Structure formats: structure tokens, C-alpha cells
Tab-separated table of C-alpha atoms in Angstrom:
chain	number	residue	atom	x	y	z
A	186	MET	CA	140.543	-56.841	103.739
A	187	SER	CA	139.526	-57.282	107.370
A	188	VAL	CA	141.703	-58.507	110.216
A	189	GLY	CA	139.528	-61.605	110.457
A	190	ASP	CA	140.484	-62.572	106.883
A	191	ALA	CA	144.134	-62.434	107.895
A	192	PHE	CA	143.456	-65.036	110.592
A	193	ALA	CA	142.358	-67.478	107.934
A	194	GLY	CA	145.265	-66.560	105.653
A	195	GLY	CA	147.579	-68.692	103.599
A	196	GLN	CA	150.380	-71.018	104.491
A	197	LEU	CA	153.964	-70.238	105.402
A	198	PRO	CA	155.981	-69.356	102.282
A	199	ARG	CA	158.765	-71.707	101.326
A	200	ARG	CA	162.144	-70.245	102.082
A	201	ALA	CA	165.478	-70.453	100.389
A	202	PRO	CA	168.604	-71.314	102.423
A	203	LEU	CA	170.578	-68.099	102.801
A	204	VAL	CA	174.245	-67.836	103.711
A	205	THR	CA	173.812	-65.851	106.882
A	206	ARG	CA	174.271	-66.036	110.621
A	207	ARG	CA	170.568	-65.701	111.200
A	208	VAL	CA	168.812	-68.894	112.200
A	209	TYR	CA	165.211	-67.743	111.714
A	210	GLN	CA	164.588	-66.256	108.266
A	211	ARG	CA	161.834	-63.943	107.109
A	212	PRO	CA	159.326	-65.171	104.546
A	213	SER	CA	160.448	-64.599	100.965
A	214	LYS	CA	159.596	-61.188	99.526
A	215	SER	CA	158.080	-62.711	96.413
A	216	LEU	CA	155.203	-64.097	98.491
A	217	ALA	CA	154.948	-61.164	100.887
A	218	ALA	CA	151.851	-59.798	99.246
A	219	SER	CA	149.846	-62.978	99.785
A	220	THR	CA	148.470	-61.712	103.128
A	221	PRO	CA	147.281	-58.211	104.050
A	222	PHE	CA	149.869	-57.640	106.804
A	223	ALA	CA	152.818	-59.432	105.160
A	224	GLY	CA	155.974	-57.585	104.164
A	225	VAL	CA	158.446	-55.524	106.153
A	226	SER	CA	156.836	-52.130	105.484
A	227	SER	CA	153.389	-53.323	106.576
A	228	SER	CA	154.884	-54.996	109.650
A	229	VAL	CA	156.661	-51.786	110.669
A	230	MET	CA	153.373	-49.893	110.351
A	231	LEU	CA	151.693	-52.592	112.425
A	232	LEU	CA	154.323	-52.281	115.178
A	233	ASN	CA	153.882	-48.511	115.277
A	234	LEU	CA	150.126	-48.989	115.636
A	235	VAL	CA	150.719	-51.481	118.457
A	236	THR	CA	153.055	-48.984	120.145
A	237	MET	CA	150.350	-46.327	120.062
A	238	LEU	CA	147.755	-48.710	121.482
A	239	PHE	CA	150.113	-49.896	124.223
A	240	GLY	CA	150.588	-46.240	125.162
A	241	SER	CA	146.835	-45.809	125.539
A	242	ASN	CA	146.787	-48.941	127.685
A	243	GLN	CA	148.893	-47.164	130.323
A	244	VAL	CA	146.162	-44.572	130.778
A	245	LEU	CA	143.423	-47.202	131.027
A	246	ILE	CA	145.313	-49.186	133.660
A	247	LYS	CA	146.100	-46.062	135.667
A	248	THR	CA	142.433	-45.074	135.590
A	249	LEU	CA	141.134	-48.495	136.617
A	250	GLU	CA	143.734	-49.627	139.153
A	251	THR	CA	143.971	-46.429	141.190
A	252	ASP	CA	141.536	-44.509	143.348
A	253	ASP	CA	140.600	-42.469	140.258
A	254	ALA	CA	138.148	-45.246	139.371
A	255	VAL	CA	134.544	-44.455	140.234
A	256	SER	CA	134.071	-47.678	142.219
A	257	GLY	CA	137.549	-47.620	143.768
A	258	ALA	CA	140.845	-49.140	142.702
A	259	MET	CA	140.421	-52.387	140.791
A	260	ASP	CA	142.477	-55.401	141.863
A	261	SER	CA	145.354	-55.961	139.413
A	262	MET	CA	144.747	-59.703	139.087
A	263	LEU	CA	141.034	-59.171	138.591
A	264	CYS	CA	141.736	-56.647	135.869
A	265	MET	CA	144.160	-59.068	134.187
A	266	SER	CA	141.692	-61.965	134.431
A	267	LEU	CA	138.900	-59.971	132.788
A	268	ARG	CA	141.174	-58.334	130.244
A	269	PHE	CA	142.728	-61.585	129.012
A	270	GLY	CA	139.461	-63.501	129.383
A	271	ILE	CA	137.619	-61.074	127.104
A	272	ALA	CA	140.535	-61.188	124.659
A	273	THR	CA	140.468	-65.011	124.611
A	274	LEU	CA	136.720	-65.195	123.928
A	275	ALA	CA	136.822	-62.522	121.230
A	276	LEU	CA	139.809	-63.950	119.367
A	277	GLY	CA	138.485	-67.496	119.693
A	278	ALA	CA	135.145	-66.405	118.230
A	279	ALA	CA	136.943	-64.679	115.331
A	280	ILE	CA	138.991	-67.801	114.582
A	281	LEU	CA	135.883	-69.990	114.647
A	282	ALA	CA	133.986	-67.608	112.368
A	283	CYS	CA	136.861	-67.537	109.888
A	284	ARG	CA	137.080	-71.322	109.850
A	285	ILE	CA	133.349	-71.645	109.173
A	286	HIS	CA	133.600	-69.062	106.391
A	287	ALA	CA	136.620	-70.805	104.861
A	288	SER	CA	134.941	-74.231	104.968
A	289	ARG	CA	131.860	-72.880	103.200
A	290	SER	CA	133.726	-70.927	100.533
A	291	SER	CA	136.336	-73.574	99.618
A	292	PRO	CA	135.527	-76.890	97.891
A	293	GLN	CA	135.633	-79.980	100.091
A	294	PRO	CA	138.538	-82.338	99.240
A	295	SER	CA	137.850	-85.951	98.393
A	296	PRO	CA	138.610	-88.598	101.039
A	297	SER	CA	141.622	-89.870	99.090
A	298	SER	CA	143.143	-86.409	98.799
A	299	SER	CA	142.456	-85.745	102.471
A	300	VAL	CA	144.503	-88.798	103.388
A	301	ALA	CA	147.287	-87.666	101.092
A	302	LEU	CA	147.413	-84.262	102.713
A	303	VAL	CA	148.029	-85.612	106.209
A	304	ASP	CA	151.330	-84.283	107.523
A	305	SER	CA	153.612	-86.954	108.925
A	306	ASN	CA	155.051	-84.382	111.325
A	307	ALA	CA	151.657	-83.167	112.548
A	308	GLY	CA	152.246	-84.529	116.038
A	309	GLU	CA	155.612	-82.833	116.352
A	310	THR	CA	154.229	-79.559	114.965
A	311	GLY	CA	151.295	-79.636	117.376
A	312	LEU	CA	153.614	-80.250	120.315
A	313	SER	CA	155.873	-77.319	119.372
A	314	PHE	CA	152.793	-75.135	118.871
A	315	VAL	CA	151.485	-75.845	122.377
A	316	ALA	CA	154.957	-75.542	123.897
A	317	GLY	CA	155.445	-72.150	122.231
A	318	ALA	CA	152.111	-70.847	123.511
A	319	VAL	CA	152.843	-72.081	127.036
A	320	GLU	CA	156.283	-70.482	127.032
A	321	LEU	CA	155.064	-67.115	125.762
A	322	SER	CA	152.174	-67.067	128.236
A	323	VAL	CA	154.529	-67.696	131.160
A	324	TRP	CA	156.907	-64.889	130.166
A	325	LEU	CA	153.994	-62.518	129.586
A	326	PHE	CA	152.211	-63.370	132.830
A	327	LEU	CA	155.343	-63.092	134.973
A	328	GLY	CA	156.199	-59.768	133.340
A	329	PHE	CA	152.768	-58.304	134.110
A	330	VAL	CA	152.801	-59.604	137.698
A	331	ALA	CA	156.279	-58.227	138.382
A	332	GLN	CA	155.288	-54.887	136.875
A	333	ALA	CA	152.031	-54.632	138.839
A	334	ILE	CA	153.598	-55.539	142.187
A	335	GLY	CA	156.705	-53.451	141.575
A	336	LEU	CA	154.710	-50.291	140.908
A	337	GLN	CA	153.232	-50.595	144.398
A	338	TYR	CA	156.691	-50.194	145.961
A	339	THR	CA	158.429	-47.695	143.695
A	340	THR	CA	157.791	-44.365	141.985
A	341	ALA	CA	156.197	-44.123	138.555
A	342	SER	CA	159.279	-42.376	137.146
A	343	ALA	CA	161.643	-45.081	138.400
A	344	GLY	CA	159.299	-47.748	137.037
A	345	ALA	CA	159.216	-46.083	133.619
A	346	LEU	CA	162.993	-45.768	133.520
A	347	LEU	CA	163.620	-49.359	134.562
A	348	GLY	CA	160.925	-50.620	132.206
A	349	SER	CA	162.710	-48.982	129.276
A	350	LEU	CA	165.635	-51.389	129.773
A	351	THR	CA	163.736	-53.819	127.550
A	352	VAL	CA	165.376	-52.085	124.577
A	353	VAL	CA	168.765	-53.060	126.042
A	354	VAL	CA	167.958	-56.651	126.931
A	355	VAL	CA	166.544	-57.633	123.523
A	356	PRO	CA	169.751	-56.829	121.552
A	357	LEU	CA	171.783	-58.565	124.260
A	358	LEU	CA	169.708	-61.722	123.839
A	359	SER	CA	170.158	-61.535	120.069
A	360	LEU	CA	173.891	-61.086	120.585
A	361	LEU	CA	174.088	-64.143	122.848
A	362	GLU	CA	172.455	-66.330	120.198
A	363	GLY	CA	175.121	-65.345	117.679
A	364	ARG	CA	173.508	-62.501	115.758
A	365	GLN	CA	175.551	-59.508	114.718
A	366	ILE	CA	174.241	-56.284	116.282
A	367	VAL	CA	175.463	-53.233	114.390
A	368	LYS	CA	176.843	-50.207	116.222
A	369	SER	CA	173.952	-48.020	115.115
A	370	THR	CA	171.574	-50.268	117.068
A	371	TRP	CA	173.529	-49.749	120.286
A	372	ALA	CA	173.600	-46.001	119.635
A	373	SER	CA	169.816	-46.094	119.225
A	374	VAL	CA	169.496	-48.012	122.502
A	375	GLY	CA	171.460	-45.236	124.223
A	376	LEU	CA	169.157	-42.628	122.679
A	377	ALA	CA	166.112	-44.536	123.917
A	378	LEU	CA	167.437	-44.717	127.483
A	379	LEU	CA	168.422	-41.054	127.509
A	380	GLY	CA	165.085	-40.067	126.013
A	381	THR	CA	163.178	-42.037	128.644
A	382	ALA	CA	165.214	-40.473	131.470
A	383	LEU	CA	164.508	-36.971	130.168
A	384	PHE	CA	160.884	-37.765	129.432
A	385	VAL	CA	160.021	-38.866	132.971
A	386	GLY	CA	161.721	-35.778	134.416
A	387	PRO	CA	164.627	-34.835	136.690
A	388	GLY	CA	163.456	-37.236	139.405
A	389	ALA	CA	163.880	-40.278	137.159
A	390	PHE	CA	166.845	-41.551	139.145
A	391	ASP	CA	165.467	-40.682	142.585
A	392	GLY	CA	165.024	-43.904	144.508
A	393	ALA	CA	165.939	-46.076	141.535
A	394	LEU	CA	167.435	-49.466	142.418
A	395	GLU	CA	166.906	-48.928	146.139
A	396	GLY	CA	164.173	-51.420	146.986
A	397	VAL	CA	162.258	-54.534	146.077
A	398	GLY	CA	159.904	-52.551	143.842
A	399	ASP	CA	162.758	-51.432	141.617
A	400	GLY	CA	164.056	-54.986	141.431
A	401	LEU	CA	160.640	-56.199	140.299
A	402	GLU	CA	160.394	-53.455	137.667
A	403	LEU	CA	163.816	-54.453	136.379
A	404	ALA	CA	162.699	-58.089	136.329
A	405	SER	CA	159.569	-57.162	134.373
A	406	ALA	CA	161.704	-55.401	131.743
A	407	VAL	CA	163.813	-58.549	131.344
A	408	LEU	CA	160.738	-60.794	131.192
A	409	PHE	CA	159.038	-58.655	128.533
A	410	ALA	CA	162.290	-58.620	126.554
A	411	VAL	CA	162.509	-62.408	126.641
A	412	GLN	CA	158.856	-62.642	125.590
A	413	LEU	CA	159.472	-60.357	122.593
A	414	TRP	CA	162.658	-62.199	121.629
A	415	ARG	CA	161.071	-65.639	121.879
A	416	CYS	CA	157.907	-64.503	120.101
A	417	GLU	CA	159.999	-63.733	117.030
A	418	LYS	CA	161.430	-67.268	116.975
A	419	ILE	CA	158.127	-69.011	117.613
A	420	ALA	CA	156.143	-66.889	115.134
A	421	ARG	CA	158.630	-67.570	112.342
A	422	GLY	CA	158.531	-71.296	113.018
A	423	LEU	CA	154.757	-71.571	112.496
A	424	PRO	CA	152.528	-71.262	109.430
A	425	GLU	CA	151.129	-67.758	109.266
A	426	HIS	CA	147.508	-68.899	109.493
A	427	ARG	CA	148.241	-70.406	112.938
A	428	LEU	CA	149.421	-67.165	114.552
A	429	ALA	CA	145.906	-66.281	115.668
A	430	GLU	CA	145.529	-69.710	117.269
A	431	LEU	CA	148.890	-69.292	118.997
A	432	THR	CA	147.824	-65.915	120.368
A	433	CYS	CA	144.441	-67.248	121.497
A	434	LEU	CA	146.007	-70.138	123.405
A	435	GLN	CA	148.526	-67.756	124.944
A	436	LEU	CA	145.713	-65.459	126.086
A	437	ALA	CA	143.757	-68.375	127.544
A	438	LEU	CA	146.750	-69.576	129.562
A	439	VAL	CA	147.399	-66.100	130.964
A	440	THR	CA	143.713	-65.931	131.927
A	441	LEU	CA	143.977	-69.223	133.816
A	442	LEU	CA	147.129	-68.092	135.628
A	443	SER	CA	145.454	-64.805	136.589
A	444	CYS	CA	142.381	-66.626	137.901
A	445	ALA	CA	144.656	-68.899	139.933
A	446	CYS	CA	146.200	-65.803	141.503
A	447	LEU	CA	142.722	-64.507	142.338
A	448	ALA	CA	141.957	-67.753	144.141
A	449	PHE	CA	145.286	-67.515	145.966
A	450	GLU	CA	144.391	-63.984	147.089
A	451	GLY	CA	141.233	-65.378	148.692
A	452	TRP	CA	138.611	-64.145	146.260
A	453	SER	CA	135.344	-66.080	146.121
A	454	VAL	CA	132.877	-66.251	143.243
A	455	PRO	CA	130.122	-64.369	145.156
A	456	GLY	CA	132.654	-61.710	146.173
A	457	LEU	CA	133.792	-61.284	142.577
A	458	LEU	CA	130.218	-61.003	141.324
A	459	ASP	CA	129.335	-58.401	143.975
A	460	THR	CA	132.465	-56.378	143.155
A	461	MET	CA	131.869	-56.410	139.413
A	462	ALA	CA	128.186	-55.594	139.828
A	463	ALA	CA	129.180	-52.298	141.447
A	464	TRP	CA	131.200	-51.161	138.439
A	465	PRO	CA	129.642	-48.470	136.243
A	466	ALA	CA	129.289	-48.954	132.502
A	467	SER	CA	132.280	-46.679	131.823
A	468	GLU	CA	134.651	-49.001	133.670
A	469	TRP	CA	133.281	-52.051	131.879
A	470	MET	CA	133.836	-50.212	128.613
A	471	GLN	CA	137.486	-49.580	129.504
A	472	VAL	CA	138.013	-53.227	130.433
A	473	ALA	CA	136.406	-54.310	127.146
A	474	VAL	CA	138.633	-51.959	125.138
A	475	MET	CA	141.700	-53.329	126.915
A	476	GLY	CA	140.652	-56.899	126.183
A	477	LEU	CA	139.627	-56.449	122.552
A	478	VAL	CA	142.110	-53.848	121.327
A	479	THR	CA	145.213	-53.534	123.502
A	480	THR	CA	145.379	-57.252	124.307
A	481	ALA	CA	143.807	-59.513	121.657
A	482	PHE	CA	144.600	-57.373	118.619
A	483	CYS	CA	147.975	-56.081	119.845
A	484	LEU	CA	149.414	-59.473	120.790
A	485	TRP	CA	148.276	-61.002	117.498
A	486	ALA	CA	149.640	-58.011	115.554
A	487	GLU	CA	152.955	-58.259	117.399
A	488	ALA	CA	153.356	-61.928	116.460
A	489	GLN	CA	152.381	-61.133	112.874
A	490	ALA	CA	154.886	-58.270	112.594
A	491	LEU	CA	157.755	-60.204	114.193
A	492	ARG	CA	157.705	-62.589	111.247
A	493	ASP	CA	159.270	-59.780	109.211
A	494	VAL	CA	160.859	-57.460	111.785
A	495	ASP	CA	163.637	-58.631	114.092
A	496	ALA	CA	163.067	-58.317	117.830
A	497	ALA	CA	165.843	-55.736	118.399
A	498	PRO	CA	164.466	-53.125	115.927
A	499	ALA	CA	160.953	-53.898	117.200
A	500	ALA	CA	162.043	-53.035	120.739
A	501	LEU	CA	163.370	-49.694	119.453
A	502	ILE	CA	160.035	-48.982	117.761
A	503	TYR	CA	158.345	-49.678	121.102
A	504	ALA	CA	160.539	-46.964	122.646
A	505	CYS	CA	157.909	-44.418	121.576
A	506	GLU	CA	155.323	-45.952	123.912
A	507	PRO	CA	155.885	-43.298	126.656
A	508	ILE	CA	155.159	-40.546	124.116
A	509	TRP	CA	151.812	-42.072	123.215
A	510	GLY	CA	151.122	-42.643	126.891
A	511	ALA	CA	151.688	-38.944	127.579
A	512	ILE	CA	149.482	-37.927	124.635
A	513	PHE	CA	146.598	-40.111	125.784
A	514	ALA	CA	147.104	-39.016	129.405
A	515	PHE	CA	146.724	-35.399	128.277
A	516	LEU	CA	143.675	-36.114	126.109
A	517	TRP	CA	141.952	-38.465	128.575
A	518	ARG	CA	142.988	-37.169	131.978
A	519	GLY	CA	144.271	-33.655	131.267
A	520	GLU	CA	147.755	-34.532	132.555
A	521	ALA	CA	150.672	-32.593	131.097
A	522	PRO	CA	154.349	-33.663	131.267
A	523	GLY	CA	155.882	-32.505	134.529
A	524	SER	CA	159.136	-31.212	133.052
A	525	PRO	CA	160.170	-29.156	129.991
A	526	LEU	CA	162.836	-31.802	129.458
A	527	ALA	CA	160.054	-34.116	128.306
A	528	ILE	CA	160.114	-32.431	124.897
A	529	GLY	CA	163.795	-33.239	124.443
A	530	GLY	CA	163.211	-36.741	125.751
A	531	GLY	CA	160.400	-37.240	123.270
A	532	ILE	CA	162.691	-36.178	120.423
A	533	PHE	CA	165.318	-38.706	121.510
A	534	LEU	CA	162.685	-41.448	121.705
A	535	LEU	CA	161.444	-40.589	118.226
A	536	MET	CA	165.011	-40.747	116.926
A	537	ALA	CA	165.522	-44.162	118.520
A	538	SER	CA	162.270	-45.453	117.045
A	539	ALA	CA	163.163	-44.076	113.608
A	540	ALA	CA	166.501	-45.858	113.864
A	541	GLY	CA	164.649	-49.118	114.460
A	542	VAL	CA	162.555	-48.524	111.340
A	543	TRP	CA	165.698	-47.687	109.356
A	544	ALA	CA	167.494	-50.826	110.547
A	545	THR	CA	164.516	-52.923	109.476
A	546	SER	CA	164.381	-51.310	106.041
A	547	GLN	CA	168.103	-51.910	105.576
A	548	GLY	CA	167.633	-55.574	106.438
A	549	GLU	CA	164.865	-55.803	103.842
A	550	GLN	CA	167.068	-54.244	101.161
A	551	ASN	CA	169.976	-56.564	101.951
A	552	GLN	CA	167.808	-59.711	101.848
A	553	PRO	CA	167.971	-61.508	98.489
A	554	CYS	CA	164.667	-61.950	96.698
A	555	GLN	CA	163.847	-65.615	96.120
A	556	SER	CA	161.520	-67.070	93.568
A	557	PRO	CA	158.495	-69.006	94.807
A	558	GLY	CA	159.825	-72.262	93.478
A	559	THR	CA	163.185	-72.299	95.243
A	560	GLN	CA	163.635	-74.299	98.408
């Protein structure tokens, strides 16, 4: 089944009240097979795919936003505007196509049944839907801006090390809301931090936390952690078939914020058109791949997977992103890791990611299986 079919998928399964400290529950396992990406195992696979694609995104950004680009370094806000704009148009077109297909393939309800199906809480649900998209877009946009500006004033190794603190912040946020974080999770967080430090090389701590750039990189790690943590809550509070709409609205809002930053920087429409006209086809292809794959698909897939996987284990799975970044940097740009310690760091990162997968599988085994009829 295609990804587009998942966008037009079924409704949120009914859930049984469980005696647990968790506020947001996963969909019942008995209905997990109703959609192609439902279920914990499929969600873990989806998160690993997203991690790989995010790693490739590092190489694309480095190629476009540095002097390695054929037409010169691309402005960060311009790159974000195009990337999220393309993602918004593509995902919006997919949603529209799926709706047209669903309306043609399903029988039309009678007027009396249509009135009966009206949800009395539709206004409240719509308000929470928009509020969730606005909130996620703000966290995401601020995280990208802090990361882009911070990298201009700090080293790449310090930025990578500080950015890895997302795996620390997410469990802390879960702990503050009353969840119980097992000791193995904290041990995995330590492995992820150690692995990142070894992976970026002996100079990982050189210049760290010494300037405004490092502060911005630290802020971006916190902002991305909050976005991941809140995405779990918002995704589990919506019907599954609305996740694509949530992602599309989020992408559109980030696009608008990025365009506002372009206007603040003093860009004019003729200047933008002249700049983009000078780009070769290869750079347009990279921007399109970023928009379609590493933005539209990845953000939708993340929201889909977080319905089944808690944010803390998901952050540990994301710990392998530097490994994929190094692999794609070697394949695309011929760059090899600068230190032999990178091999040991990669092993630690793999161990941390595997621990996140294990923690998720344990949570699935400990979750009681409910029948479809229970409420």
C-alpha cells in the first residue's frame, strides 16, 4: 500500500482505560493492523528510516549553504523557505488527491445520516488541531533558526556535540510530566553522548560553551527536544487520518515564518528571482529532495511513528543520525571521519539506538491487549 493511502486511513482506535502513569496511550494492538504504518514494530522501522534520511539531509544542507555550491552559498532562510514550501505543496496535493479518491470510491451518505454524523465537539477538535500545528511549527522553526545561526559562530564538532543533547532533554521532559524513566534509558543517554563525543573527534570539546554560537546550538537542541516531546502528545490526541493534515499545516506555517525572515533580511521579489535563476539544475534537485523526502515525508512519518513509540526511545533511535550523516558524506562528498575514534563512537551510538528499540519493544510487551469493543 502506498504512503498516500495511509494519509486517507482510518479513524483513531478506541482505547481502554489502563491503570498507568502515562497520560497519552498508544492505540490498541488489536486494531494496529488497520493502517500500513500502525504498530510498534512498523513505527520503529519508520523512525530508523527517518533517522537515515535526516542524516542525508546534513550533507545536502552542507552542500547548498556553503561555498561548495556551484552558484555560491545559499541563504539559510531562502533554503528553508523553498524546502518547506515545496513540502507544503507536495503534501497538500497528496492529501487532496487522497480525498478525491476516497470520495469516489466510498458511497455517499444520505442527508439524514450526514446530519447524524456531525460531531458536537467538532469546533473544539478543530481548535486543538490548529493550536497543535501552530505550536509544533513554532518549536520547529525556532530550532532550525537557532541551529543555522549558531553554526556560523561555532565549530561543526561543537555544534554536533551540543545538538546531541536532545537525547537528554526529551527524557527530562517526560520525567517532569510524571513519567517513570527507567535506569536503562539514562544509561543509553550516556552512551549516546559518549558516542557523539568520540564520533566528532578529539576536538569535540574545543571551544564548546564559550560563545553565543554554542548557546544557540544548545538552544536548538532544547527546541528540537520540545518539538519531539510535544509531537507525541499532539499526534496521539488526533485521529490518525488527520496526521497528514497536521503536518501540512505545520509545514505551511514554517514556510510563512521563513518568508517573513527573508523580508526582514531585505530580500525583494526581483532579487529572489534573479538569485534562483542562477542556480543549476543539480541544486534545484537537492532542494526538491529536501522538500519532498527529508521534510514532507520525514515529518509526517515522525508524527505517525510517535503514536506508538514514546518520545524518549525515539530520541535514542535518532542518536544514529551522525552515523548516517558520515556515510552519506563519504558517498556524496568523499569525506572520511577525521579520527579513528569515530568507529568506537559509532558503536556507542548504535548501542544507544538499539537500547531505544529494546525499550519500545518492552513497552509493547507490557501493554495489555484490548478488544475492539472495550472503551
